[in-house]
Amino acid sequence: APLRRAIAPLAPADRRLVITAQTAQTAQGFGGNPVEVRETDHYAHEYIPSFVEKWDSLIDWEKRAESEGNFFIDLLRKRGVRSVLDVATGTGYHSVQLLQAGFETVSADGSANMLSMAFENGRQHGGHILRVVQADWRWLNRDVHGEYDAIVCLGNSFTHLFDERDRRKALAEFYAMLKHDGILVLDQRNYDAILDDGYSSKHTYYYCGEDVAVAPEYVDDGLCRMRYRFPDESVYHLNMYPLRKDYTRRLMREVGFQRVDTYGDFQHTYRDDQPDFFVHVAEKE
Ligand code: SAM
């Protein structure tokens, strides 16, 4: 199985970029009352190998490229960015796009299962050797070194943090790892629409085609539990904190970012209830 494959030997200078452990868990482990699971640390138990392997059928790379276009690459180029830290690498989609576009890229994630898949994907999509590092955002500076022109945290990842303290800590770690004129690019689902507009907005999202049905199974102010149903009828869940758009923007400003611009489904102008996703671009100075 791809996840069991060893990470290729790293150059001596990169020896610190080593994945420490694989999670051999076979079930997601939400216990008897899944809607009570509201812990930041739980993400590592949610991205189990069988789900990670399916993630790329959920996020089909070609279809994703069609829907995102060059939005992120153009945005980074326009700002003269050269070095990027991808803090939510997942299976590596953005890290590979960034490498292909010529950015110096380091790929971090807290999940060893995800990084392992990302490394394999890098090799298969263009023969890239990803510089991977397993790191939790809350202690990013401990495990990742250097300063970057940009940090990207994409694919609705920040939503995994359940405590405000953890969100502030993670944002402060991102801030500290940026150069003085660096930017943070962070996206999130439009939870305001899900929370405010009642059941009608809780539609099933068909990720990049019809293969995977994604729907909120339970929603309250402190939890959005999403269900992912795959064509083989297997079902997985993710428990996420429903971030309101303005709340995320406020937190970014409170940790020190001077300016936050928010796009709705990659457009600068939008009606708040319409986009499925928001992208925040936060400037350090
Ligand atoms: N960016 C990828 C994409 O768009 O396909 C992956 C998105 S996936 C929804 C969220 C990722 O964030 C997972 O790979 C997970 O391991 C990572 N993650 C969640 N909480 C984290 C934390 N506290 N520290 C580091 N990584 C975390």
CSV table of N, CA, C and O in Angstrom, one decimal, residues 128-247:
chain,number,residue,atom,x,y,z
A,128,HIS,N,8.8,15.3,-8.4
A,128,HIS,CA,9.3,16.3,-7.4
A,128,HIS,C,9.6,15.6,-6.1
A,128,HIS,O,8.9,14.7,-5.7
A,129,ILE,N,10.7,15.9,-5.5
A,129,ILE,CA,11.1,15.4,-4.2
A,129,ILE,C,10.6,16.5,-3.2
A,129,ILE,O,11.3,17.5,-3.0
A,130,LEU,N,9.5,16.3,-2.5
A,130,LEU,CA,9.0,17.3,-1.6
A,130,LEU,C,9.8,17.3,-0.4
A,130,LEU,O,10.3,16.3,0.1
A,131,ARG,N,10.1,18.5,0.1
A,131,ARG,CA,10.8,18.7,1.4
A,131,ARG,C,9.7,18.7,2.5
A,131,ARG,O,9.1,19.7,2.8
A,132,VAL,N,9.4,17.5,3.1
A,132,VAL,CA,8.3,17.4,4.0
A,132,VAL,C,8.8,17.4,5.4
A,132,VAL,O,9.9,17.0,5.8
A,133,VAL,N,7.9,18.0,6.3
A,133,VAL,CA,8.2,18.1,7.7
A,133,VAL,C,6.9,17.9,8.5
A,133,VAL,O,6.0,18.6,8.2
A,134,GLN,N,7.0,17.0,9.4
A,134,GLN,CA,5.8,16.8,10.2
A,134,GLN,C,5.8,17.8,11.4
A,134,GLN,O,6.7,17.9,12.2
A,135,ALA,N,4.8,18.7,11.4
A,135,ALA,CA,4.7,19.7,12.4
A,135,ALA,C,3.3,20.1,12.7
A,135,ALA,O,2.5,20.3,11.7
A,136,ASP,N,3.0,20.3,13.9
A,136,ASP,CA,1.7,20.8,14.3
A,136,ASP,C,1.8,22.3,14.3
A,136,ASP,O,2.8,22.9,14.8
A,137,TRP,N,0.8,23.0,13.8
A,137,TRP,CA,0.9,24.5,13.7
A,137,TRP,C,1.1,25.2,15.0
A,137,TRP,O,1.8,26.2,15.0
A,138,ARG,N,0.7,24.6,16.1
A,138,ARG,CA,0.8,25.2,17.4
A,138,ARG,C,2.3,25.3,17.8
A,138,ARG,O,2.6,26.1,18.7
A,139,TRP,N,3.1,24.4,17.3
A,139,TRP,CA,4.5,24.4,17.6
A,139,TRP,C,5.4,24.5,16.3
A,139,TRP,O,6.4,23.9,16.3
A,140,LEU,N,4.9,25.2,15.4
A,140,LEU,CA,5.5,25.2,14.1
A,140,LEU,C,7.0,25.6,14.1
A,140,LEU,O,7.8,25.0,13.5
A,141,ASN,N,7.2,26.7,14.9
A,141,ASN,CA,8.6,27.2,14.9
A,141,ASN,C,9.6,26.3,15.5
A,141,ASN,O,10.8,26.4,15.3
A,142,ARG,N,9.1,25.3,16.3
A,142,ARG,CA,10.0,24.3,16.9
A,142,ARG,C,10.5,23.4,15.8
A,142,ARG,O,11.6,22.9,15.9
A,143,ASP,N,9.7,23.0,14.9
A,143,ASP,CA,10.0,22.0,13.9
A,143,ASP,C,10.3,22.4,12.5
A,143,ASP,O,10.9,21.7,11.8
A,144,VAL,N,10.0,23.6,12.2
A,144,VAL,CA,10.3,24.1,10.8
A,144,VAL,C,11.2,25.4,11.0
A,144,VAL,O,10.9,26.2,11.9
A,145,HIS,N,12.2,25.5,10.2
A,145,HIS,CA,13.1,26.6,10.3
A,145,HIS,C,13.1,27.5,9.1
A,145,HIS,O,12.5,27.2,8.1
A,146,GLY,N,13.6,28.7,9.3
A,146,GLY,CA,13.6,29.7,8.3
A,146,GLY,C,12.5,30.6,8.3
A,146,GLY,O,11.5,30.5,9.1
A,147,GLU,N,12.6,31.6,7.4
A,147,GLU,CA,11.5,32.6,7.2
A,147,GLU,C,11.0,32.5,5.8
A,147,GLU,O,11.8,32.3,4.9
A,148,TYR,N,9.7,32.8,5.6
A,148,TYR,CA,9.2,32.6,4.2
A,148,TYR,C,8.5,33.8,3.7
A,148,TYR,O,8.0,34.7,4.5
A,149,ASP,N,8.4,34.0,2.4
A,149,ASP,CA,7.7,35.1,1.8
A,149,ASP,C,6.2,34.9,2.0
A,149,ASP,O,5.4,35.8,2.0
A,150,ALA,N,5.7,33.6,2.0
A,150,ALA,CA,4.3,33.3,2.1
A,150,ALA,C,4.1,32.0,2.8
A,150,ALA,O,4.9,31.1,2.7
A,151,ILE,N,3.0,32.0,3.5
A,151,ILE,CA,2.5,30.7,4.1
A,151,ILE,C,1.2,30.4,3.5
A,151,ILE,O,0.3,31.3,3.5
A,152,VAL,N,0.9,29.2,3.1
A,152,VAL,CA,-0.4,28.8,2.6
A,152,VAL,C,-1.0,27.8,3.5
A,152,VAL,O,-0.3,26.8,3.9
A,153,CYS,N,-2.3,28.0,3.9
A,153,CYS,CA,-3.0,27.0,4.7
A,153,CYS,C,-4.4,26.8,4.0
A,153,CYS,O,-5.3,27.5,4.3
A,154,LEU,N,-4.4,25.8,3.1
A,154,LEU,CA,-5.5,25.7,2.2
A,154,LEU,C,-6.3,24.4,2.3
A,154,LEU,O,-5.9,23.5,3.1
A,155,GLY,N,-7.5,24.4,1.6
A,155,GLY,CA,-8.3,23.2,1.7
A,155,GLY,C,-9.1,23.1,2.9
A,155,GLY,O,-9.4,22.0,3.4
A,156,ASN,N,-9.5,24.2,3.5
A,156,ASN,CA,-10.4,24.3,4.7
A,156,ASN,C,-9.7,23.5,5.8
A,156,ASN,O,-10.3,22.5,6.3
A,157,SER,N,-8.5,23.9,6.1
A,157,SER,CA,-7.7,23.2,7.1
A,157,SER,C,-7.8,23.8,8.5
A,157,SER,O,-7.9,23.1,9.5
A,158,PHE,N,-7.8,25.1,8.6
A,158,PHE,CA,-7.7,25.9,9.8
A,158,PHE,C,-8.9,25.5,10.7
A,158,PHE,O,-8.9,25.6,11.9
A,159,THR,N,-10.0,25.1,10.1
A,159,THR,CA,-11.2,24.7,10.8
A,159,THR,C,-11.0,23.5,11.7
A,159,THR,O,-11.9,23.2,12.6
A,160,HIS,N,-9.9,22.8,11.7
A,160,HIS,CA,-9.6,21.7,12.6
A,160,HIS,C,-9.3,22.2,14.0
A,160,HIS,O,-9.2,21.3,14.9
A,161,LEU,N,-9.0,23.5,14.2
A,161,LEU,CA,-8.7,23.9,15.5
A,161,LEU,C,-9.9,24.3,16.3
A,161,LEU,O,-10.7,25.1,15.9
A,162,PHE,N,-10.1,23.6,17.4
A,162,PHE,CA,-11.4,23.8,18.2
A,162,PHE,C,-11.3,24.8,19.3
A,162,PHE,O,-12.3,25.3,19.7
A,163,ASP,N,-10.1,25.2,19.8
A,163,ASP,CA,-10.0,26.2,20.8
A,163,ASP,C,-9.5,27.5,20.3
A,163,ASP,O,-8.6,27.5,19.5
A,164,GLU,N,-10.1,28.6,20.8
A,164,GLU,CA,-9.6,29.9,20.3
A,164,GLU,C,-8.1,30.0,20.6
A,164,GLU,O,-7.4,30.6,19.9
A,165,ARG,N,-7.7,29.5,21.8
A,165,ARG,CA,-6.3,29.6,22.1
A,165,ARG,C,-5.4,29.0,21.1
A,165,ARG,O,-4.3,29.5,20.7
A,166,ASP,N,-5.9,27.8,20.6
A,166,ASP,CA,-5.1,27.1,19.5
A,166,ASP,C,-5.1,27.9,18.2
A,166,ASP,O,-4.0,28.0,17.5
A,167,ARG,N,-6.2,28.5,17.9
A,167,ARG,CA,-6.2,29.4,16.7
A,167,ARG,C,-5.3,30.5,16.8
A,167,ARG,O,-4.5,30.9,15.9
A,168,ARG,N,-5.3,31.2,17.9
A,168,ARG,CA,-4.4,32.3,18.1
A,168,ARG,C,-2.9,31.9,18.1
A,168,ARG,O,-2.1,32.5,17.5
A,169,LYS,N,-2.7,30.8,18.7
A,169,LYS,CA,-1.3,30.3,18.8
A,169,LYS,C,-0.8,29.9,17.4
A,169,LYS,O,0.3,30.3,17.0
A,170,ALA,N,-1.7,29.2,16.6
A,170,ALA,CA,-1.3,28.8,15.3
A,170,ALA,C,-1.0,30.1,14.4
A,170,ALA,O,0.0,30.2,13.7
A,171,LEU,N,-1.9,31.0,14.5
A,171,LEU,CA,-1.7,32.3,13.7
A,171,LEU,C,-0.5,33.0,14.1
A,171,LEU,O,0.2,33.5,13.2
A,172,ALA,N,-0.2,33.0,15.4
A,172,ALA,CA,1.0,33.7,15.9
A,172,ALA,C,2.3,33.0,15.3
A,172,ALA,O,3.3,33.6,15.0
A,173,GLU,N,2.2,31.7,15.3
A,173,GLU,CA,3.3,30.9,14.7
A,173,GLU,C,3.5,31.2,13.3
A,173,GLU,O,4.6,31.3,12.8
A,174,PHE,N,2.4,31.3,12.5
A,174,PHE,CA,2.5,31.6,11.1
A,174,PHE,C,3.1,33.0,10.9
A,174,PHE,O,4.0,33.2,10.1
A,175,TYR,N,2.6,33.9,11.7
A,175,TYR,CA,3.1,35.3,11.6
A,175,TYR,C,4.6,35.4,11.9
A,175,TYR,O,5.3,36.0,11.1
A,176,ALA,N,5.1,34.6,12.9
A,176,ALA,CA,6.5,34.7,13.2
A,176,ALA,C,7.4,34.1,12.1
A,176,ALA,O,8.5,34.4,12.0
A,177,MET,N,6.8,33.2,11.3
A,177,MET,CA,7.6,32.5,10.3
A,177,MET,C,7.6,33.2,9.0
A,177,MET,O,8.2,32.8,8.0
A,178,LEU,N,7.0,34.4,8.9
A,178,LEU,CA,6.9,35.2,7.7
A,178,LEU,C,8.0,36.2,7.7
A,178,LEU,O,8.3,36.8,8.8
A,179,LYS,N,8.5,36.6,6.6
A,179,LYS,CA,9.4,37.7,6.5
A,179,LYS,C,8.6,39.0,6.8
A,179,LYS,O,7.4,38.9,6.8
A,180,HIS,N,9.3,40.1,6.9
A,180,HIS,CA,8.6,41.3,7.4
A,180,HIS,C,7.4,41.7,6.5
A,180,HIS,O,6.4,42.3,6.9
A,181,ASP,N,7.6,41.4,5.2
A,181,ASP,CA,6.5,41.8,4.2
A,181,ASP,C,5.7,40.6,3.7
A,181,ASP,O,5.2,40.6,2.6
A,182,GLY,N,5.8,39.5,4.5
A,182,GLY,CA,5.2,38.2,4.1
A,182,GLY,C,3.7,38.2,4.1
A,182,GLY,O,3.0,39.1,4.7
A,183,ILE,N,3.1,37.2,3.5
A,183,ILE,CA,1.6,37.1,3.5
A,183,ILE,C,1.2,35.6,3.9
A,183,ILE,O,1.9,34.7,3.6
A,184,LEU,N,0.0,35.6,4.5
A,184,LEU,CA,-0.6,34.3,4.9
A,184,LEU,C,-1.8,34.2,4.0
A,184,LEU,O,-2.6,35.1,3.9
A,185,VAL,N,-1.9,33.1,3.3
A,185,VAL,CA,-3.1,32.8,2.5
A,185,VAL,C,-3.8,31.6,3.1
A,185,VAL,O,-3.3,30.5,3.2
A,186,LEU,N,-5.0,31.8,3.6
A,186,LEU,CA,-5.8,30.8,4.4
A,186,LEU,C,-7.2,30.8,3.9
A,186,LEU,O,-7.8,31.8,3.8
A,187,ASP,N,-7.7,29.6,3.6
A,187,ASP,CA,-9.1,29.5,3.1
A,187,ASP,C,-10.0,28.7,4.1
A,187,ASP,O,-9.5,28.1,5.0
A,188,GLN,N,-11.3,28.9,3.9
A,188,GLN,CA,-12.2,28.2,4.8
A,188,GLN,C,-13.6,28.1,4.0
A,188,GLN,O,-13.9,28.9,3.2
A,189,ARG,N,-14.3,27.1,4.5
A,189,ARG,CA,-15.7,27.0,3.9
A,189,ARG,C,-16.5,28.1,4.4
A,189,ARG,O,-16.2,28.7,5.5
A,190,ASN,N,-17.6,28.4,3.7
A,190,ASN,CA,-18.5,29.5,4.1
A,190,ASN,C,-19.5,28.9,5.2
A,190,ASN,O,-20.6,28.5,4.9
A,191,TYR,N,-19.0,28.9,6.4
A,191,TYR,CA,-19.8,28.4,7.5
A,191,TYR,C,-20.9,29.3,7.9
A,191,TYR,O,-21.9,28.9,8.5
A,192,ASP,N,-20.8,30.6,7.6
A,192,ASP,CA,-21.9,31.6,8.0
A,192,ASP,C,-23.1,31.1,7.3
A,192,ASP,O,-24.2,31.1,7.8
A,193,ALA,N,-23.0,30.7,6.0
A,193,ALA,CA,-24.2,30.3,5.2
A,193,ALA,C,-24.8,29.0,5.9
A,193,ALA,O,-26.0,28.9,6.0
A,194,ILE,N,-23.9,28.1,6.3
A,194,ILE,CA,-24.4,26.8,6.8
A,194,ILE,C,-25.1,27.1,8.2
A,194,ILE,O,-26.1,26.6,8.5
A,195,LEU,N,-24.5,28.0,9.0
A,195,LEU,CA,-25.0,28.3,10.3
A,195,LEU,C,-26.3,29.1,10.3
A,195,LEU,O,-27.2,28.9,11.0
A,196,ASP,N,-26.3,30.1,9.3
A,196,ASP,CA,-27.4,31.1,9.4
A,196,ASP,C,-28.6,30.7,8.5
A,196,ASP,O,-29.7,31.1,8.8
A,197,ASP,N,-28.4,30.0,7.4
A,197,ASP,CA,-29.4,29.9,6.4
A,197,ASP,C,-30.2,28.6,6.6
A,197,ASP,O,-31.0,28.2,5.7
A,198,GLY,N,-30.0,27.9,7.7
A,198,GLY,CA,-30.8,26.8,8.0
A,198,GLY,C,-30.5,25.6,7.1
A,198,GLY,O,-29.5,25.6,6.4
A,199,TYR,N,-31.5,24.7,7.0
A,199,TYR,CA,-31.2,23.5,6.3
A,199,TYR,C,-31.0,23.6,4.8
A,199,TYR,O,-30.3,22.9,4.2
A,200,SER,N,-31.6,24.6,4.2
A,200,SER,CA,-31.5,24.8,2.8
A,200,SER,C,-30.1,24.9,2.3
A,200,SER,O,-29.7,24.5,1.3
A,201,SER,N,-29.3,25.6,3.2
A,201,SER,CA,-27.9,25.7,2.8
A,201,SER,C,-27.0,24.5,3.0
A,201,SER,O,-25.9,24.4,2.6
A,202,LYS,N,-27.6,23.6,3.8
A,202,LYS,CA,-26.8,22.4,4.1
A,202,LYS,C,-26.9,21.4,2.9
A,202,LYS,O,-27.2,20.2,3.1
A,203,HIS,N,-26.7,21.9,1.8
A,203,HIS,CA,-26.8,21.0,0.6
A,203,HIS,C,-25.6,20.1,0.5
A,203,HIS,O,-24.6,20.3,1.2
A,204,THR,N,-25.7,19.1,-0.3
A,204,THR,CA,-24.6,18.1,-0.5
A,204,THR,C,-23.7,18.7,-1.5
A,204,THR,O,-24.1,19.2,-2.5
A,205,TYR,N,-22.4,18.8,-1.2
A,205,TYR,CA,-21.4,19.3,-2.1
A,205,TYR,C,-20.8,18.1,-2.8
A,205,TYR,O,-20.5,17.1,-2.2
A,206,TYR,N,-20.8,18.2,-4.1
A,206,TYR,CA,-20.2,17.1,-4.9
A,206,TYR,C,-18.8,17.6,-5.3
A,206,TYR,O,-18.7,18.5,-6.1
A,207,TYR,N,-17.9,17.1,-4.6
A,207,TYR,CA,-16.5,17.5,-4.8
A,207,TYR,C,-16.0,17.2,-6.2
A,207,TYR,O,-15.9,16.0,-6.5
A,208,CYS,N,-15.7,18.2,-7.0
A,208,CYS,CA,-15.1,18.0,-8.2
A,208,CYS,C,-15.7,16.9,-9.0
A,208,CYS,O,-15.0,15.9,-9.3
A,209,GLY,N,-17.0,16.9,-9.2
A,209,GLY,CA,-17.6,15.9,-9.9
A,209,GLY,C,-18.7,15.2,-9.1
A,209,GLY,O,-19.0,15.7,-8.0
A,210,GLU,N,-19.1,14.0,-9.5
A,210,GLU,CA,-20.2,13.4,-8.7
A,210,GLU,C,-19.7,12.3,-7.9
A,210,GLU,O,-20.5,11.6,-7.2
A,211,ASP,N,-18.4,12.0,-7.8
A,211,ASP,CA,-18.0,10.8,-7.2
A,211,ASP,C,-18.1,10.8,-5.7
A,211,ASP,O,-18.4,9.7,-5.1
A,212,VAL,N,-17.9,11.9,-5.1
A,212,VAL,CA,-17.9,11.9,-3.6
A,212,VAL,C,-19.0,12.9,-3.1
A,212,VAL,O,-19.0,14.1,-3.5
A,213,ALA,N,-19.9,12.4,-2.3
A,213,ALA,CA,-20.9,13.3,-1.8
A,213,ALA,C,-20.5,13.8,-0.4
A,213,ALA,O,-20.2,13.0,0.5
A,214,VAL,N,-20.5,15.1,-0.2
A,214,VAL,CA,-20.1,15.7,1.1
A,214,VAL,C,-21.2,16.5,1.6
A,214,VAL,O,-21.7,17.4,0.9
A,215,ALA,N,-21.6,16.2,2.9
A,215,ALA,CA,-22.7,17.0,3.4
A,215,ALA,C,-22.5,17.2,4.9
A,215,ALA,O,-22.0,16.3,5.6
A,216,PRO,N,-23.0,18.3,5.4
A,216,PRO,CA,-23.0,18.5,6.9
A,216,PRO,C,-24.0,17.6,7.5
A,216,PRO,O,-25.2,17.6,7.2
A,217,GLU,N,-23.5,16.8,8.5
A,217,GLU,CA,-24.4,15.8,9.1
A,217,GLU,C,-25.0,16.4,10.4
A,217,GLU,O,-26.1,16.0,10.8
A,218,TYR,N,-24.3,17.2,11.0
A,218,TYR,CA,-24.7,17.9,12.3
A,218,TYR,C,-24.0,19.2,12.3
A,218,TYR,O,-22.8,19.4,12.0
A,219,VAL,N,-24.8,20.2,12.7
A,219,VAL,CA,-24.2,21.6,12.8
A,219,VAL,C,-24.7,22.3,14.1
A,219,VAL,O,-25.9,22.3,14.4
A,220,ASP,N,-23.8,22.8,14.9
A,220,ASP,CA,-24.2,23.8,15.9
A,220,ASP,C,-23.1,24.9,16.0
A,220,ASP,O,-22.2,24.8,15.2
A,221,ASP,N,-23.2,25.8,16.9
A,221,ASP,CA,-22.2,26.9,16.9
A,221,ASP,C,-20.8,26.5,17.1
A,221,ASP,O,-19.8,27.2,16.7
A,222,GLY,N,-20.6,25.3,17.7
A,222,GLY,CA,-19.3,24.8,18.0
A,222,GLY,C,-18.8,23.6,17.2
A,222,GLY,O,-17.7,23.1,17.4
A,223,LEU,N,-19.7,23.1,16.3
A,223,LEU,CA,-19.3,21.9,15.5
A,223,LEU,C,-20.0,21.8,14.2
A,223,LEU,O,-21.2,22.0,14.1
A,224,CYS,N,-19.2,21.5,13.1
A,224,CYS,CA,-19.8,21.1,11.9
A,224,CYS,C,-19.2,19.7,11.6
A,224,CYS,O,-18.0,19.6,11.4
A,225,ARG,N,-20.1,18.7,11.6
A,225,ARG,CA,-19.6,17.4,11.3
A,225,ARG,C,-20.0,17.0,9.9
A,225,ARG,O,-21.1,16.9,9.6
A,226,MET,N,-18.9,16.9,9.1
A,226,MET,CA,-19.1,16.6,7.7
A,226,MET,C,-19.0,15.1,7.4
A,226,MET,O,-18.2,14.4,7.9
A,227,ARG,N,-19.9,14.6,6.5
A,227,ARG,CA,-19.9,13.2,6.1
A,227,ARG,C,-19.4,13.1,4.6
A,227,ARG,O,-19.8,13.9,3.8
A,228,TYR,N,-18.5,12.2,4.4
A,228,TYR,CA,-17.9,12.0,3.1
A,228,TYR,C,-18.3,10.6,2.6
A,228,TYR,O,-17.9,9.6,3.2
A,229,ARG,N,-19.2,10.5,1.6
A,229,ARG,CA,-19.6,9.2,1.1
A,229,ARG,C,-18.9,8.9,-0.3
A,229,ARG,O,-19.0,9.7,-1.2
A,230,PHE,N,-18.2,7.8,-0.3
A,230,PHE,CA,-17.5,7.5,-1.5
A,230,PHE,C,-18.3,6.5,-2.4
A,230,PHE,O,-19.2,5.8,-1.9
A,231,PRO,N,-17.9,6.4,-3.7
A,231,PRO,CA,-18.6,5.5,-4.6
A,231,PRO,C,-18.7,4.0,-4.1
A,231,PRO,O,-19.7,3.3,-4.4
A,232,ASP,N,-17.7,3.6,-3.3
A,232,ASP,CA,-17.8,2.2,-2.8
A,232,ASP,C,-18.7,2.1,-1.6
A,232,ASP,O,-18.6,1.1,-0.8
A,233,GLU,N,-19.4,3.2,-1.3
A,233,GLU,CA,-20.3,3.2,-0.1
A,233,GLU,C,-19.6,3.4,1.2
A,233,GLU,O,-20.3,3.4,2.3
A,234,SER,N,-18.3,3.5,1.2
A,234,SER,CA,-17.6,3.8,2.5
A,234,SER,C,-17.9,5.2,2.9
A,234,SER,O,-18.1,6.1,2.1
A,235,VAL,N,-17.9,5.4,4.2
A,235,VAL,CA,-18.3,6.7,4.8
A,235,VAL,C,-17.3,7.1,5.8
A,235,VAL,O,-16.9,6.3,6.6
A,236,TYR,N,-16.8,8.4,5.7
A,236,TYR,CA,-15.9,8.9,6.7
A,236,TYR,C,-16.5,10.2,7.2
A,236,TYR,O,-17.3,10.8,6.5
A,237,HIS,N,-15.9,10.7,8.3
A,237,HIS,CA,-16.4,12.0,8.8
A,237,HIS,C,-15.2,12.9,9.2
A,237,HIS,O,-14.1,12.4,9.5
A,238,LEU,N,-15.4,14.2,9.2
A,238,LEU,CA,-14.5,15.1,9.8
A,238,LEU,C,-15.3,16.0,10.7
A,238,LEU,O,-16.3,16.5,10.3
A,239,ASN,N,-14.8,16.2,12.0
A,239,ASN,CA,-15.4,17.1,12.9
A,239,ASN,C,-14.6,18.5,12.8
A,239,ASN,O,-13.4,18.5,12.9
A,240,MET,N,-15.4,19.5,12.5
A,240,MET,CA,-14.7,20.8,12.3
A,240,MET,C,-15.4,21.9,13.0
A,240,MET,O,-16.6,21.9,13.3
A,241,TYR,N,-14.6,22.9,13.3
A,241,TYR,CA,-15.1,24.1,14.0
A,241,TYR,C,-15.7,25.1,13.0
A,241,TYR,O,-14.9,25.5,12.1
A,242,PRO,N,-16.9,25.5,13.1
A,242,PRO,CA,-17.5,26.3,12.0
A,242,PRO,C,-17.1,27.8,12.2
A,242,PRO,O,-17.7,28.6,12.9
A,243,LEU,N,-16.0,28.1,11.5
A,243,LEU,CA,-15.4,29.5,11.6
A,243,LEU,C,-16.3,30.5,10.8
A,243,LEU,O,-16.6,30.3,9.6
A,244,ARG,N,-16.7,31.5,11.5
A,244,ARG,CA,-17.4,32.6,10.8
A,244,ARG,C,-16.3,33.4,10.1
A,244,ARG,O,-15.2,33.6,10.7
A,245,LYS,N,-16.7,33.9,8.9
A,245,LYS,CA,-15.7,34.7,8.1
A,245,LYS,C,-15.1,35.9,8.9
A,245,LYS,O,-13.9,36.0,8.9
A,246,ASP,N,-16.0,36.7,9.5
A,246,ASP,CA,-15.5,37.9,10.1
A,246,ASP,C,-14.7,37.6,11.4
A,246,ASP,O,-13.8,38.3,11.8
A,247,TYR,N,-15.0,36.5,12.0
A,247,TYR,CA,-14.3,36.0,13.2
A,247,TYR,C,-12.8,35.7,12.8
A,247,TYR,O,-11.9,36.1,13.4
